[in-house]
Amino acid sequence: MSPATEFDYVIVGAGSAGCLLANRLSANPDHRVLLVEAGGKDDWFWIKIPVGYLYTIANPRTDWCFATEADPGLAGRTIHYARGRVIGGSSSINAMIHMRGQASDYELWARATGDERWLWGGTEDSGGETLKIYKQLEDYFGGADEWHGAGGEIAVERPRVRWKILDAWQAAAAELGIAPIDEFNRGSNDGSAYFHVNQRRGRRWSMADAFLHPVAHRPNLTVYTHAQALKLLMDEHVHGDQRRGAWTTARHRATGVRLLRDGQIVDVGARREVILTAGAIGSPQLMQASGLGPAGLLSQHQVPVAVDLPGVGENLQDHLQLRTVYRVRGARTVNTLYRNLFTRAGMGLQYLLLRSGPMTMPPSTLGAFAKSDPGLASPNLEWHVQPLSLAKFGEPLHRFGAITPSVCNLRPSSRGHVRIAGADPLAHPKISCNYLSTDVDRKIAVQGLRMTRQIMAAPSMSRYRPEELLPGPQLVSDDDLQQAARELGTTIFHPVGTCAMGAFDARGVPRSPSTVLDTDCRVYRVAGLRVADASAMPTITSGNTNAPVMLIAERAARAILE
């Protein structure tokens, strides 16, 4: 292998986590760092305009365009499963919502890993580092305070447009006991608020904008685009200084990655580590294609088994949103603005001149968190409320005023998996989400739909005379609403957990056979290999997952550099 193709660190996937790790690891000029991205550059203007997600999702220029397997929990449907395939990854096409999750989410992580540093923290006697790291990463529009930081890389702004119809929905939710709160990033999200967003002056602020572009000039940082990882390169010589944590019992060492770059096979070497940041679909797929995964699955597809890791690709979790649609009257909505040529042109001018208005909107503007059962310790339901409606993503807006309150179960008990479809590393994997596969998830889905109806029937909404279009007022029984959930449900694009972190004993053996990583994101029994993306989450967080991915990446970067 020539010096030109050998690096200290090879990072696979230039998404949110990969951009941060490239920034942190290349800060030392003695480290040669390679960041590998299967997609292209993020210089397309639709990536920068907030509403551009309408053009980047389901577009092979920027999206892997995965599809799920037919799912009984979706009435046998398959659904589009967007994942970013471009510099910035999914942060270049996502909803831009800045959501840390709830403190209770990180209690679960601390319990799963045996590492109290994952706790939320915020008090002097707490060992938790999560809040502190979030503050260090942020550049918050309101400046530094007890909850937020200033001067970090991740821009966090308030939305640049409000809607009277959403203010009315918020008031209606308050009449049901869901009170307005300032924001969702203080550890307890019980209430309703407008979402904070990753934007800067009305433009999308991807994690490439935050971490990669400012350091792209570094001579020790190389970025390959249009380079897809085919296989991890490994040997059986493990350095003594690598035998720690999940690597204590390692018999293999990651030494590099085989790539398909511009039609040519290229091997790149990693003197220190290979770090996978290809996401909850891409990272387990690459591991399985390299012989790291469930032995039965690999043998079925004639992939030589390097290490039998039963948890690779398992434990898939996602948020299933149930999209309800209500027609409203006398309300200003995106539907009513868009159908008029003059107001449509006005939206464009407002954005061009002021960087404000509907073109700065994330897919959802207003949110709410609540408990389906008052006995719960923290909210388990979230609403994303949109001042618009359409039959399904990619289709035209309805030609009448309407809103879409979507509700999701924040802590689903259903578990899916990601599995290679064969030995071809270029073939899309099989993604089985297994939505609504447990009794508790089906029960919570019904509760969420009923609570949505209660909010829409509250006095504050009455002036708009809401009319339920989906799922339809004729559906009354639990069985009816369960079936409606199967027919309406779709992903919010939050897949996590497919290479989960877990606790290890003093011998470096995981306490659960499904564990893949230790708390520092090291892969069990494969020295020099880490996975530092959404795959690592033991359990899904409460809300959008981009910010928690940045937490994982920052923790991994610090562990690597210690």
Coordinates of C-alpha atoms in Angstrom, one line a residue:
M1 CA 0.0 0.0 0.0
S2 CA 1.5 3.3 -1.0
P3 CA 2.0 6.2 1.4
A4 CA -0.6 8.2 -0.6
T5 CA -3.3 5.6 0.4
E6 CA -2.3 5.1 4.0
F7 CA -3.6 7.2 6.8
D8 CA -3.7 7.2 10.6
Y9 CA -7.5 7.3 10.7
V10 CA -10.0 6.3 8.0
I11 CA -13.6 7.5 8.7
V12 CA -16.3 5.8 6.6
G13 CA -19.3 8.1 6.0
A14 CA -19.2 11.9 5.8
G15 CA -22.5 12.4 7.6
S16 CA -23.1 14.2 10.9
A17 CA -20.8 12.0 13.0
G18 CA -18.1 11.6 10.3
C19 CA -17.8 15.4 9.8
L20 CA -17.3 16.0 13.6
L21 CA -14.7 13.2 13.8
A22 CA -12.8 14.4 10.8
N23 CA -12.6 17.8 12.4
R24 CA -11.5 16.6 15.8
L25 CA -9.0 14.0 14.6
S26 CA -7.3 16.2 12.1
A27 CA -6.8 19.0 14.6
N28 CA -3.5 17.4 15.4
P29 CA -1.3 18.1 12.3
D30 CA 0.5 14.8 12.9
H31 CA -2.6 12.8 12.2
R32 CA -3.3 12.0 8.6
V33 CA -7.1 11.6 8.3
L34 CA -9.2 10.3 5.4
L35 CA -13.0 10.9 5.3
V36 CA -14.8 8.7 2.8
E37 CA -18.3 9.6 1.4
A38 CA -20.2 7.5 -1.1
G39 CA -22.2 10.5 -2.3
G40 CA -21.1 13.8 -3.8
K41 CA -20.5 17.4 -2.6
D42 CA -23.1 19.4 -0.8
D43 CA -23.0 22.4 -3.1
W44 CA -26.5 22.0 -4.6
F45 CA -28.6 25.0 -3.7
W46 CA -31.6 22.9 -2.6
I47 CA -29.5 21.6 0.2
K48 CA -29.0 25.1 1.6
I49 CA -32.6 26.3 1.4
P50 CA -34.6 24.9 4.4
V51 CA -37.6 23.7 2.3
G52 CA -35.2 22.0 -0.1
Y53 CA -35.8 18.7 1.7
L54 CA -38.8 18.4 -0.7
Y55 CA -36.2 18.0 -3.5
T56 CA -33.4 16.2 -1.7
I57 CA -35.3 13.3 -0.1
A58 CA -36.1 10.5 -2.6
N59 CA -33.6 12.0 -5.0
P60 CA -30.6 9.6 -5.7
R61 CA -28.4 12.6 -6.0
T62 CA -28.6 13.1 -2.2
D63 CA -30.5 10.1 -0.8
W64 CA -29.6 6.4 -0.7
C65 CA -33.3 5.7 -1.5
F66 CA -33.6 2.6 0.7
A67 CA -36.9 0.9 1.0
T68 CA -38.2 -1.3 3.9
E69 CA -39.4 -4.8 3.5
A70 CA -43.1 -5.3 3.5
D71 CA -44.2 -4.8 7.1
P72 CA -47.3 -6.3 8.7
G73 CA -47.3 -3.3 11.1
L74 CA -47.8 -1.1 8.0
A75 CA -50.6 -3.3 6.6
G76 CA -48.1 -5.0 4.3
R77 CA -46.7 -1.8 2.9
T78 CA -43.1 -1.0 2.1
I79 CA -42.0 2.6 2.6
H80 CA -39.2 4.9 1.4
Y81 CA -36.4 5.0 4.0
A82 CA -34.3 8.2 3.3
R83 CA -30.7 8.3 4.4
G84 CA -28.3 11.1 3.3
R85 CA -25.9 10.2 0.5
V86 CA -24.0 13.4 0.2
I87 CA -21.4 15.4 2.2
G88 CA -23.2 16.1 5.5
G89 CA -25.2 12.9 5.2
S90 CA -28.7 13.1 6.6
S91 CA -27.9 16.5 8.2
S92 CA -28.0 17.8 4.6
I93 CA -31.5 16.5 4.0
N94 CA -33.2 16.2 7.4
A95 CA -35.8 18.2 9.3
M96 CA -33.1 20.5 10.9
I97 CA -34.9 20.1 14.3
H98 CA -32.4 20.4 17.2
M99 CA -33.6 18.0 19.8
R100 CA -31.4 16.6 22.5
G101 CA -33.9 14.2 23.9
Q102 CA -34.9 13.8 27.6
A103 CA -32.7 13.2 30.6
S104 CA -34.5 9.9 31.1
D105 CA -33.2 8.7 27.7
Y106 CA -29.6 9.0 29.0
E107 CA -30.4 7.2 32.2
L108 CA -31.2 4.2 30.0
W109 CA -27.9 4.6 28.2
A110 CA -26.0 4.8 31.4
R111 CA -27.7 1.7 32.7
A112 CA -27.1 -0.2 29.4
T113 CA -23.4 0.7 29.3
G114 CA -22.6 0.8 33.0
D115 CA -21.1 4.3 32.3
E116 CA -22.5 7.2 34.4
R117 CA -20.9 9.7 32.1
W118 CA -23.9 9.2 29.8
L119 CA -26.2 10.7 32.5
W120 CA -27.7 14.1 31.8
G121 CA -25.7 15.8 34.5
G122 CA -26.0 19.5 35.3
T123 CA -25.3 19.3 39.0
E124 CA -21.9 19.3 40.7
D125 CA -22.4 15.9 42.3
S126 CA -23.5 14.2 39.1
G127 CA -21.0 12.2 37.0
G128 CA -23.1 12.9 33.9
E129 CA -21.5 14.8 31.0
T130 CA -24.3 14.9 28.5
L131 CA -25.6 18.4 29.1
K132 CA -22.1 19.8 29.4
I133 CA -21.0 18.3 26.0
Y134 CA -24.2 19.6 24.4
K135 CA -23.5 23.1 25.6
Q136 CA -19.9 22.9 24.4
L137 CA -21.1 21.9 20.9
E138 CA -23.7 24.7 20.6
D139 CA -23.8 28.2 19.2
Y140 CA -27.2 29.1 20.6
F141 CA -29.1 32.1 19.3
G142 CA -29.8 33.3 22.9
G143 CA -26.3 33.1 24.1
A144 CA -24.8 31.0 26.8
D145 CA -26.9 30.2 29.9
E146 CA -27.7 27.4 32.3
W147 CA -29.0 25.2 29.4
H148 CA -27.1 26.4 26.3
G149 CA -23.7 27.2 25.0
A150 CA -22.3 29.9 22.7
G151 CA -19.4 29.7 20.3
G152 CA -19.7 26.0 19.5
E153 CA -20.0 24.7 15.9
I154 CA -23.7 23.7 15.9
A155 CA -25.9 26.7 15.1
V156 CA -29.2 26.6 16.9
E157 CA -31.9 29.2 16.0
R158 CA -35.5 29.8 16.7
P159 CA -37.9 29.4 13.7
R160 CA -38.3 32.4 11.5
V161 CA -42.1 32.1 10.9
R162 CA -45.1 31.5 13.2
W163 CA -48.6 30.5 12.3
K164 CA -51.8 31.6 14.0
I165 CA -53.3 28.2 13.4
L166 CA -50.4 26.5 15.2
D167 CA -50.7 29.0 18.1
A168 CA -54.4 27.9 18.3
W169 CA -53.3 24.3 18.3
Q170 CA -50.9 25.0 21.1
A171 CA -53.7 26.7 23.1
A172 CA -55.9 23.7 22.5
A173 CA -53.2 21.4 23.8
A174 CA -53.0 23.5 26.9
E175 CA -56.7 23.0 27.5
L176 CA -55.9 19.3 27.6
G177 CA -53.1 19.9 30.1
I178 CA -50.1 20.1 27.7
A179 CA -48.8 23.5 28.7
P180 CA -46.6 25.8 26.6
I181 CA -42.9 25.7 27.6
D182 CA -39.9 27.7 26.4
E183 CA -38.2 24.9 24.6
F184 CA -37.5 21.1 24.4
N185 CA -33.7 21.0 25.3
R186 CA -33.7 21.2 29.1
G187 CA -34.0 17.5 29.9
S188 CA -37.8 17.5 30.6
N189 CA -39.9 18.0 27.5
D190 CA -43.4 17.8 28.9
G191 CA -45.3 20.6 27.1
S192 CA -45.5 22.3 23.7
A193 CA -43.2 24.7 21.9
Y194 CA -41.9 25.8 18.5
F195 CA -38.9 23.7 17.6
H196 CA -35.4 25.1 17.6
V197 CA -33.6 24.4 14.3
N198 CA -30.1 23.9 12.9
Q199 CA -30.1 27.0 10.7
R200 CA -27.9 30.1 10.4
R201 CA -29.6 33.3 9.1
G202 CA -32.3 31.3 7.4
R203 CA -30.1 28.7 5.7
R204 CA -29.7 25.0 6.6
W205 CA -26.7 24.5 8.9
S206 CA -25.6 21.0 8.2
M207 CA -22.9 19.2 10.2
A208 CA -20.7 19.6 7.2
D209 CA -21.2 23.4 7.5
A210 CA -20.5 23.1 11.2
F211 CA -17.5 20.8 11.3
L212 CA -16.1 19.9 7.9
H213 CA -16.0 23.0 5.6
P214 CA -14.2 25.2 8.2
V215 CA -11.3 22.8 8.3
A216 CA -11.3 21.5 4.7
H217 CA -8.0 23.4 4.1
R218 CA -6.0 21.3 6.5
P219 CA -3.3 19.5 4.6
N220 CA -3.6 16.4 6.8
L221 CA -7.3 16.0 6.0
T222 CA -8.3 14.2 2.8
V223 CA -12.0 13.8 1.7
Y224 CA -13.0 11.3 -0.9
T225 CA -16.4 11.7 -2.5
H226 CA -18.1 9.1 -4.8
A227 CA -16.2 6.5 -2.9
Q228 CA -18.3 3.6 -1.5
A229 CA -16.8 1.3 1.1
L230 CA -17.0 -2.4 0.0
K231 CA -15.2 -4.2 2.8
L232 CA -13.2 -3.7 5.9
L233 CA -9.6 -4.9 5.7
M234 CA -8.4 -6.9 8.7
D235 CA -5.5 -9.0 9.9
E236 CA -4.8 -11.1 13.0
H237 CA -2.0 -9.0 14.5
V238 CA -3.3 -7.0 17.4
H239 CA -1.1 -4.4 19.1
G240 CA -0.7 -4.8 22.8
D241 CA -1.8 -1.2 23.5
Q242 CA -5.1 -1.9 21.8
R243 CA -6.1 -4.6 24.2
R244 CA -8.6 -2.6 26.3
G245 CA -12.3 -2.4 26.7
A246 CA -14.1 -4.3 23.9
W247 CA -10.7 -5.0 22.3
T248 CA -9.3 -6.9 25.3
T249 CA -10.1 -10.3 23.7
A250 CA -9.6 -9.2 20.0
R251 CA -8.2 -11.6 17.5
H252 CA -8.6 -9.4 14.5
R253 CA -7.5 -5.8 13.8
A254 CA -9.0 -3.4 11.3
T255 CA -6.2 -2.2 9.0
G256 CA -8.1 -0.3 6.3
V257 CA -11.0 -0.2 3.9
R258 CA -11.6 -1.4 0.3
L259 CA -13.4 1.2 -1.7
L260 CA -15.1 1.6 -5.0
R261 CA -14.0 5.1 -6.1
D262 CA -14.9 6.5 -9.5
G263 CA -15.3 3.0 -10.8
Q264 CA -11.9 1.8 -9.5
I265 CA -11.2 -0.6 -6.6
V266 CA -8.9 1.2 -4.1
D267 CA -7.5 -0.1 -0.8
V268 CA -6.8 2.5 1.9
G269 CA -4.9 1.7 5.0
A270 CA -5.4 2.8 8.6
R271 CA -2.4 2.8 10.9
R272 CA -4.4 3.6 14.0
E273 CA -8.1 3.1 13.5
V274 CA -11.1 2.7 11.2
I275 CA -14.2 4.5 12.4
L276 CA -17.6 3.7 10.9
T277 CA -20.0 6.6 10.7
A278 CA -22.1 5.3 7.9
G279 CA -25.3 5.4 9.9
A280 CA -27.7 2.8 11.4
I281 CA -28.2 1.2 7.9
G282 CA -24.8 1.6 6.4
S283 CA -22.5 0.7 9.3
P284 CA -24.1 -2.8 10.1
Q285 CA -24.3 -3.5 6.3
L286 CA -20.5 -2.9 5.9
M287 CA -19.7 -4.9 9.0
Q288 CA -21.8 -7.9 7.8
A289 CA -20.3 -7.7 4.3
S290 CA -16.9 -7.9 5.9
G291 CA -17.6 -11.0 8.0
L292 CA -18.6 -9.3 11.2
G293 CA -22.1 -10.2 12.2
P294 CA -24.5 -13.1 13.0
A295 CA -22.7 -16.2 11.8
G296 CA -25.9 -17.8 10.5
L297 CA -26.7 -14.8 8.3
L298 CA -23.2 -14.6 6.9
S299 CA -23.0 -18.3 6.2
Q300 CA -26.3 -18.1 4.4
H301 CA -24.8 -15.6 2.0
Q302 CA -21.4 -17.3 1.7
V303 CA -19.6 -14.5 3.5
P304 CA -16.7 -15.9 5.5
V305 CA -17.2 -15.3 9.2
A306 CA -14.4 -13.3 10.8
V307 CA -16.2 -12.7 14.1
D308 CA -19.6 -14.0 15.1
L309 CA -21.3 -10.8 16.4
P310 CA -25.0 -11.6 16.8
G311 CA -26.0 -8.0 17.6
V312 CA -24.8 -6.5 14.3
G313 CA -27.9 -5.3 12.4
E314 CA -30.3 -6.2 15.2
N315 CA -32.1 -3.9 17.7
L316 CA -33.3 -1.5 15.0
Q317 CA -35.5 1.1 16.5
D318 CA -37.4 4.0 14.8
H319 CA -40.1 6.5 15.5
L320 CA -43.4 5.7 13.6
Q321 CA -45.4 8.8 12.9
L322 CA -49.2 8.6 12.5
R323 CA -50.2 11.4 10.2
T324 CA -53.6 12.8 10.9
V325 CA -55.0 15.5 8.6
Y326 CA -57.7 18.1 9.5
R327 CA -59.3 20.5 7.1
V328 CA -59.5 24.0 8.6
R329 CA -61.4 27.1 7.6
G330 CA -60.4 30.7 7.8
A331 CA -56.8 29.9 8.5
R332 CA -53.6 30.9 6.8
T333 CA -51.7 27.7 5.9
V334 CA -49.0 26.7 3.5
N335 CA -51.8 25.1 1.4
T336 CA -53.7 28.4 1.0
L337 CA -50.5 30.4 0.3
Y338 CA -49.2 28.0 -2.3
R339 CA -52.3 27.7 -4.4
N340 CA -52.3 31.5 -5.1
L341 CA -49.7 32.7 -7.6
F342 CA -49.1 36.0 -5.9
T343 CA -48.7 34.7 -2.4
R344 CA -46.5 31.9 -3.7
A345 CA -44.3 34.5 -5.4
G346 CA -44.3 36.5 -2.1
M347 CA -42.9 33.5 -0.2
G348 CA -40.0 33.4 -2.6
L349 CA -39.3 37.1 -2.3
Q350 CA -39.6 37.0 1.4
Y351 CA -36.9 34.3 1.5
L352 CA -34.6 36.0 -1.0
L353 CA -34.8 39.4 0.6
L354 CA -35.2 38.6 4.3
R355 CA -34.3 35.0 4.7
S356 CA -37.6 34.5 6.5
G357 CA -41.1 33.2 5.9
P358 CA -42.4 29.7 4.9
M359 CA -39.3 28.8 2.9
T360 CA -37.3 28.7 6.1
M361 CA -39.7 26.2 7.6
P362 CA -38.5 22.7 8.8
P363 CA -41.0 19.9 7.8
S364 CA -42.6 20.4 11.2
T365 CA -42.7 23.7 13.1
L366 CA -44.6 23.2 16.4
G367 CA -44.1 20.2 18.7
A368 CA -45.7 18.8 21.9
F369 CA -44.7 16.1 24.4
A370 CA -47.2 14.3 26.7
K371 CA -47.7 11.1 28.5
S372 CA -50.2 8.5 27.3
D373 CA -50.4 7.3 30.9
P374 CA -50.2 9.9 33.7
G375 CA -48.2 7.3 35.8
L376 CA -45.2 7.5 33.4
A377 CA -42.1 9.3 34.6
S378 CA -41.6 11.2 31.4
P379 CA -43.5 11.9 28.2
N380 CA -43.7 9.0 25.7
L381 CA -45.7 10.8 22.9
E382 CA -44.6 13.6 20.6
W383 CA -46.5 15.6 18.1
H384 CA -45.0 17.2 15.0
V385 CA -47.6 19.8 13.8
Q386 CA -47.5 21.1 10.2
P387 CA -49.5 24.0 8.8
L388 CA -50.0 22.1 5.6
S389 CA -51.3 18.8 4.3
L390 CA -50.8 16.4 1.4
A391 CA -51.9 12.8 0.6
K392 CA -48.3 11.5 1.0
F393 CA -44.8 12.8 0.8
G394 CA -43.9 13.9 -2.8
E395 CA -47.5 14.6 -3.8
P396 CA -49.0 18.1 -4.3
L397 CA -50.4 20.0 -1.4
H398 CA -54.1 19.8 -0.9
R399 CA -56.0 22.7 -2.5
F400 CA -57.7 23.6 0.8
G401 CA -56.6 24.9 4.2
A402 CA -55.5 22.0 6.4
I403 CA -53.0 21.0 9.2
T404 CA -51.2 17.8 9.9
P405 CA -50.7 16.8 13.5
S406 CA -48.5 13.7 13.5
V407 CA -48.1 11.7 16.7
C408 CA -45.4 9.2 17.5
N409 CA -44.5 6.8 20.3
L410 CA -41.1 8.0 21.5
R411 CA -40.0 4.7 23.1
P412 CA -41.3 1.9 20.9
S413 CA -40.8 -1.6 22.2
S414 CA -40.9 -3.0 18.6
R415 CA -37.5 -4.1 17.3
G416 CA -36.4 -4.6 13.7
H417 CA -33.2 -5.5 11.9
V418 CA -30.9 -4.6 9.0
R419 CA -29.4 -7.6 7.1
I420 CA -27.4 -8.0 4.0
A421 CA -29.4 -9.4 1.0
G422 CA -26.4 -11.3 -0.3
A423 CA -22.7 -11.2 -0.8
D424 CA -22.7 -8.2 -3.1
P425 CA -21.7 -5.2 -1.0
L426 CA -23.3 -2.8 -3.4
A427 CA -26.8 -4.3 -3.0
H428 CA -29.2 -2.5 -0.6
P429 CA -29.7 -4.4 2.6
K430 CA -33.0 -5.7 3.8
I431 CA -34.5 -3.3 6.3
S432 CA -37.3 -4.8 8.5
C433 CA -38.7 -2.3 11.0
N434 CA -41.4 -4.5 12.5
Y435 CA -43.5 -1.5 13.5
L436 CA -46.4 -2.0 15.9
S437 CA -45.3 -5.6 16.5
T438 CA -46.0 -5.5 20.2
D439 CA -49.2 -5.1 22.2
V440 CA -47.9 -2.0 24.0
D441 CA -47.0 -0.2 20.8
R442 CA -50.4 -0.8 19.3
K443 CA -52.1 0.4 22.5
I444 CA -50.0 3.6 22.6
A445 CA -50.8 4.2 18.9
V446 CA -54.5 4.2 19.7
Q447 CA -54.0 6.5 22.7
G448 CA -52.0 8.9 20.5
L449 CA -54.8 9.1 17.9
R450 CA -57.4 9.6 20.5
M451 CA -55.4 12.4 22.2
T452 CA -55.0 14.1 18.8
R453 CA -58.8 14.1 18.4
Q454 CA -59.2 15.6 21.9
I455 CA -56.8 18.4 21.1
M456 CA -58.6 19.2 17.8
A457 CA -61.9 19.2 19.6
A458 CA -60.8 21.7 22.2
P459 CA -62.4 25.2 22.3
S460 CA -59.3 27.0 21.0
M461 CA -59.6 25.2 17.7
S462 CA -63.4 25.7 17.3
R463 CA -63.1 29.0 15.3
Y464 CA -61.4 27.0 12.5
R465 CA -64.1 24.4 12.4
P466 CA -61.7 21.5 12.0
E467 CA -62.9 18.5 10.0
E468 CA -61.0 15.2 10.4
L469 CA -60.0 13.7 7.0
L470 CA -57.5 11.2 8.3
P471 CA -57.9 8.7 9.8
G472 CA -61.6 9.6 9.5
P473 CA -64.3 10.2 12.2
Q474 CA -66.1 6.9 11.3
L475 CA -63.2 5.0 12.9
V476 CA -64.1 4.7 16.6
S477 CA -63.1 1.3 18.1
D478 CA -59.6 0.4 19.2
D479 CA -59.5 -2.2 16.4
D480 CA -60.4 0.5 13.9
L481 CA -57.7 2.8 15.1
Q482 CA -55.1 0.1 15.2
Q483 CA -55.8 -0.6 11.6
A484 CA -55.7 3.1 10.8
A485 CA -52.2 3.3 12.5
R486 CA -51.0 0.5 10.2
E487 CA -52.4 2.3 7.1
L488 CA -51.2 5.8 8.1
G489 CA -48.0 5.1 9.8
T490 CA -44.6 6.0 8.3
T491 CA -41.1 6.6 9.4
I492 CA -39.7 10.0 10.7
F493 CA -36.3 8.7 9.5
H494 CA -34.8 8.0 13.0
P495 CA -33.3 4.6 12.7
V496 CA -30.9 3.7 15.5
G497 CA -29.5 0.9 17.6
T498 CA -28.1 -1.6 15.0
C499 CA -24.6 -1.8 16.6
A500 CA -25.6 -1.1 20.2
M501 CA -23.3 -0.1 23.0
G502 CA -23.5 -2.2 26.1
A503 CA -21.7 -3.1 29.4
F504 CA -18.6 -5.3 29.5
D505 CA -17.1 -7.2 32.4
A506 CA -13.5 -7.0 33.6
R507 CA -12.4 -9.6 31.1
G508 CA -13.6 -7.5 28.2
V509 CA -16.7 -9.7 27.6
P510 CA -20.1 -8.2 27.0
R511 CA -22.7 -8.8 29.6
S512 CA -25.3 -9.3 26.8
P513 CA -24.8 -11.3 23.6
S514 CA -26.5 -8.6 21.6
T515 CA -23.9 -6.0 22.6
V516 CA -21.6 -4.9 19.7
L517 CA -19.8 -1.9 21.2
D518 CA -18.4 -0.7 24.5
T519 CA -19.1 2.7 25.9
D520 CA -16.2 4.2 23.9
C521 CA -17.7 2.8 20.6
R522 CA -15.1 0.1 20.2
V523 CA -16.2 -3.1 18.4
Y524 CA -16.1 -6.3 20.4
R525 CA -13.1 -8.5 19.4
V526 CA -12.0 -6.3 16.5
A527 CA -9.2 -4.0 17.5
G528 CA -8.8 -0.7 15.8
L529 CA -12.5 -0.5 14.7
R530 CA -15.2 1.8 16.2
V531 CA -18.7 2.6 15.2
A532 CA -19.7 6.1 16.2
D533 CA -23.1 7.0 14.8
A534 CA -26.8 6.3 15.4
S535 CA -26.0 2.6 15.3
A536 CA -24.4 2.9 18.7
M537 CA -27.6 4.0 20.6
P538 CA -28.8 1.2 23.0
T539 CA -32.2 2.8 23.0
I540 CA -33.8 5.5 20.9
T541 CA -33.9 9.0 22.2
S542 CA -37.1 11.1 22.6
G543 CA -37.3 13.1 19.4
N544 CA -35.1 13.8 16.4
T545 CA -31.8 12.0 16.6
N546 CA -29.2 14.2 14.9
A547 CA -28.1 16.0 18.1
P548 CA -27.6 12.7 20.0
V549 CA -25.5 11.5 17.2
M550 CA -23.2 14.5 17.6
L551 CA -23.0 13.6 21.3
I552 CA -21.9 10.1 20.5
A553 CA -19.3 11.3 17.9
E554 CA -17.9 13.9 20.3
R555 CA -17.6 11.3 23.1
A556 CA -15.9 8.9 20.6
A557 CA -13.5 11.6 19.4
R558 CA -12.4 12.3 23.0
A559 CA -11.9 8.6 23.7
I560 CA -9.8 8.2 20.6
L561 CA -7.6 11.2 21.5
E562 CA -7.1 10.3 25.1

